[in-house]
Amino acid sequence: ERQALPLKLEALEAEKQQLESAISAPQFYAGPQAEVARRLERLGAIGAELESGYARWAELEAAGAAS
């Protein structure tokens, strides 16, 4: 888990950056509303996944430092 977690967080950060780039485009909100909603929802989910992932990483680092 300790080795896989950074890779997962990296992938989530990349996906987040891609979504933020798409959302910042002027034509984004003019597109299909179902797609707009889906991407905004995914962006929120990524935020939650990153938060819990970084918290878990901190726990693993603390446990590794304690041993």
Short mmCIF file of N, CA and C in Angstrom, two decimals:
data_model
loop_
_atom_site.label_atom_id
_atom_site.label_comp_id
_atom_site.label_asym_id
_atom_site.label_seq_id
_atom_site.Cartn_x
_atom_site.Cartn_y
_atom_site.Cartn_z
N GLU A 1 0.84 -1.20 0.00
CA GLU A 1 0.00 0.00 0.00
C GLU A 1 0.87 1.26 0.00
N ARG A 2 1.93 1.20 0.76
CA ARG A 2 2.80 2.37 0.89
C ARG A 2 3.46 2.73 -0.44
N GLN A 3 3.71 1.75 -1.28
CA GLN A 3 4.32 2.01 -2.58
C GLN A 3 3.27 2.37 -3.63
N ALA A 4 2.08 1.82 -3.52
CA ALA A 4 1.04 2.04 -4.51
C ALA A 4 0.33 3.39 -4.31
N LEU A 5 0.23 3.83 -3.09
CA LEU A 5 -0.51 5.05 -2.79
C LEU A 5 0.03 6.28 -3.52
N PRO A 6 1.32 6.52 -3.54
CA PRO A 6 1.81 7.70 -4.27
C PRO A 6 1.45 7.68 -5.76
N LEU A 7 1.46 6.49 -6.35
CA LEU A 7 1.09 6.37 -7.77
C LEU A 7 -0.39 6.70 -7.97
N LYS A 8 -1.21 6.23 -7.06
CA LYS A 8 -2.64 6.53 -7.14
C LYS A 8 -2.89 8.03 -6.98
N LEU A 9 -2.21 8.64 -6.01
CA LEU A 9 -2.38 10.07 -5.78
C LEU A 9 -1.91 10.88 -6.99
N GLU A 10 -0.83 10.43 -7.60
CA GLU A 10 -0.31 11.10 -8.79
C GLU A 10 -1.33 11.04 -9.93
N ALA A 11 -1.94 9.88 -10.12
CA ALA A 11 -2.95 9.71 -11.16
C ALA A 11 -4.17 10.59 -10.89
N LEU A 12 -4.58 10.66 -9.64
CA LEU A 12 -5.72 11.50 -9.28
C LEU A 12 -5.41 12.98 -9.50
N GLU A 13 -4.20 13.39 -9.16
CA GLU A 13 -3.80 14.78 -9.38
C GLU A 13 -3.81 15.12 -10.87
N ALA A 14 -3.35 14.18 -11.69
CA ALA A 14 -3.34 14.40 -13.14
C ALA A 14 -4.76 14.50 -13.68
N GLU A 15 -5.63 13.62 -13.21
CA GLU A 15 -7.03 13.67 -13.66
C GLU A 15 -7.69 14.97 -13.21
N LYS A 16 -7.40 15.38 -11.99
CA LYS A 16 -7.95 16.64 -11.47
C LYS A 16 -7.50 17.82 -12.33
N GLN A 17 -6.23 17.84 -12.67
CA GLN A 17 -5.71 18.92 -13.50
C GLN A 17 -6.38 18.94 -14.87
N GLN A 18 -6.58 17.76 -15.44
CA GLN A 18 -7.24 17.66 -16.74
C GLN A 18 -8.69 18.18 -16.66
N LEU A 19 -9.40 17.78 -15.63
CA LEU A 19 -10.78 18.24 -15.46
C LEU A 19 -10.84 19.75 -15.23
N GLU A 20 -9.94 20.25 -14.41
CA GLU A 20 -9.93 21.69 -14.14
C GLU A 20 -9.64 22.48 -15.41
N SER A 21 -8.78 21.95 -16.25
CA SER A 21 -8.48 22.59 -17.52
C SER A 21 -9.71 22.60 -18.42
N ALA A 22 -10.40 21.48 -18.50
CA ALA A 22 -11.61 21.40 -19.33
C ALA A 22 -12.70 22.32 -18.80
N ILE A 23 -12.85 22.37 -17.50
CA ILE A 23 -13.90 23.18 -16.88
C ILE A 23 -13.63 24.67 -17.05
N SER A 24 -12.36 25.04 -17.12
CA SER A 24 -12.04 26.46 -17.26
C SER A 24 -12.22 26.97 -18.70
N ALA A 25 -12.42 26.07 -19.64
CA ALA A 25 -12.63 26.48 -21.03
C ALA A 25 -13.99 27.19 -21.15
N PRO A 26 -14.04 28.28 -21.89
CA PRO A 26 -15.28 29.05 -22.01
C PRO A 26 -16.47 28.24 -22.55
N GLN A 27 -16.21 27.31 -23.42
CA GLN A 27 -17.30 26.55 -24.04
C GLN A 27 -17.78 25.38 -23.18
N PHE A 28 -17.10 25.11 -22.06
CA PHE A 28 -17.45 23.95 -21.24
C PHE A 28 -18.91 23.95 -20.82
N TYR A 29 -19.38 25.06 -20.27
CA TYR A 29 -20.74 25.11 -19.74
C TYR A 29 -21.80 25.21 -20.84
N ALA A 30 -21.37 25.43 -22.08
CA ALA A 30 -22.30 25.45 -23.20
C ALA A 30 -22.56 24.05 -23.73
N GLY A 31 -21.80 23.08 -23.25
CA GLY A 31 -21.95 21.70 -23.71
C GLY A 31 -23.14 21.02 -23.06
N PRO A 32 -23.30 19.73 -23.35
CA PRO A 32 -24.41 18.96 -22.77
C PRO A 32 -24.38 19.02 -21.25
N GLN A 33 -25.50 19.36 -20.66
CA GLN A 33 -25.56 19.55 -19.22
C GLN A 33 -25.29 18.28 -18.43
N ALA A 34 -25.62 17.13 -19.00
CA ALA A 34 -25.33 15.87 -18.32
C ALA A 34 -23.81 15.67 -18.21
N GLU A 35 -23.09 16.04 -19.25
CA GLU A 35 -21.63 15.93 -19.25
C GLU A 35 -21.01 16.94 -18.27
N VAL A 36 -21.55 18.14 -18.25
CA VAL A 36 -21.08 19.17 -17.31
C VAL A 36 -21.25 18.65 -15.89
N ALA A 37 -22.43 18.14 -15.58
CA ALA A 37 -22.71 17.64 -14.24
C ALA A 37 -21.80 16.46 -13.89
N ARG A 38 -21.59 15.56 -14.84
CA ARG A 38 -20.76 14.39 -14.60
C ARG A 38 -19.32 14.81 -14.28
N ARG A 39 -18.78 15.75 -15.03
CA ARG A 39 -17.40 16.18 -14.80
C ARG A 39 -17.25 16.94 -13.48
N LEU A 40 -18.23 17.79 -13.17
CA LEU A 40 -18.17 18.51 -11.90
C LEU A 40 -18.28 17.56 -10.72
N GLU A 41 -19.13 16.55 -10.86
CA GLU A 41 -19.27 15.55 -9.81
C GLU A 41 -17.97 14.77 -9.63
N ARG A 42 -17.35 14.41 -10.74
CA ARG A 42 -16.09 13.67 -10.67
C ARG A 42 -14.99 14.52 -10.02
N LEU A 43 -14.97 15.80 -10.35
CA LEU A 43 -13.98 16.69 -9.75
C LEU A 43 -14.15 16.73 -8.23
N GLY A 44 -15.38 16.79 -7.76
CA GLY A 44 -15.63 16.75 -6.32
C GLY A 44 -15.21 15.44 -5.70
N ALA A 45 -15.46 14.34 -6.39
CA ALA A 45 -15.08 13.02 -5.89
C ALA A 45 -13.56 12.89 -5.81
N ILE A 46 -12.87 13.43 -6.81
CA ILE A 46 -11.41 13.38 -6.80
C ILE A 46 -10.87 14.14 -5.59
N GLY A 47 -11.46 15.28 -5.30
CA GLY A 47 -11.04 16.05 -4.13
C GLY A 47 -11.14 15.24 -2.86
N ALA A 48 -12.25 14.52 -2.72
CA ALA A 48 -12.44 13.69 -1.52
C ALA A 48 -11.45 12.53 -1.50
N GLU A 49 -11.21 11.92 -2.66
CA GLU A 49 -10.26 10.81 -2.74
C GLU A 49 -8.85 11.28 -2.40
N LEU A 50 -8.48 12.45 -2.90
CA LEU A 50 -7.16 12.99 -2.61
C LEU A 50 -7.00 13.29 -1.12
N GLU A 51 -8.02 13.87 -0.54
CA GLU A 51 -7.96 14.19 0.89
C GLU A 51 -7.75 12.93 1.73
N SER A 52 -8.54 11.90 1.45
CA SER A 52 -8.39 10.67 2.23
C SER A 52 -7.08 9.96 1.89
N GLY A 53 -6.65 10.05 0.64
CA GLY A 53 -5.39 9.43 0.25
C GLY A 53 -4.20 10.06 0.92
N TYR A 54 -4.17 11.40 0.96
CA TYR A 54 -3.06 12.08 1.63
C TYR A 54 -3.08 11.83 3.14
N ALA A 55 -4.27 11.73 3.71
CA ALA A 55 -4.37 11.42 5.13
C ALA A 55 -3.82 10.02 5.41
N ARG A 56 -4.16 9.09 4.54
CA ARG A 56 -3.66 7.71 4.71
C ARG A 56 -2.15 7.66 4.54
N TRP A 57 -1.65 8.42 3.58
CA TRP A 57 -0.20 8.46 3.35
C TRP A 57 0.52 8.99 4.60
N ALA A 58 -0.05 10.02 5.21
CA ALA A 58 0.53 10.57 6.43
C ALA A 58 0.53 9.52 7.54
N GLU A 59 -0.56 8.74 7.63
CA GLU A 59 -0.62 7.68 8.63
C GLU A 59 0.47 6.64 8.39
N LEU A 60 0.65 6.25 7.13
CA LEU A 60 1.65 5.25 6.79
C LEU A 60 3.07 5.78 7.06
N GLU A 61 3.29 7.04 6.75
CA GLU A 61 4.60 7.64 7.00
C GLU A 61 4.87 7.70 8.51
N ALA A 62 3.86 8.06 9.28
CA ALA A 62 4.02 8.14 10.73
C ALA A 62 4.28 6.75 11.31
N ALA A 63 3.59 5.76 10.80
CA ALA A 63 3.79 4.39 11.29
C ALA A 63 5.18 3.90 10.91
N GLY A 64 5.64 4.28 9.72
CA GLY A 64 6.98 3.87 9.30
C GLY A 64 8.07 4.56 10.11
N ALA A 65 7.83 5.79 10.47
CA ALA A 65 8.80 6.54 11.28
C ALA A 65 8.87 6.02 12.70
N ALA A 66 7.73 5.50 13.18
CA ALA A 66 7.68 5.01 14.55
C ALA A 66 8.35 3.65 14.71
N SER A 67 8.51 2.93 13.60
CA SER A 67 9.11 1.59 13.72
C SER A 67 10.59 1.57 13.50
#
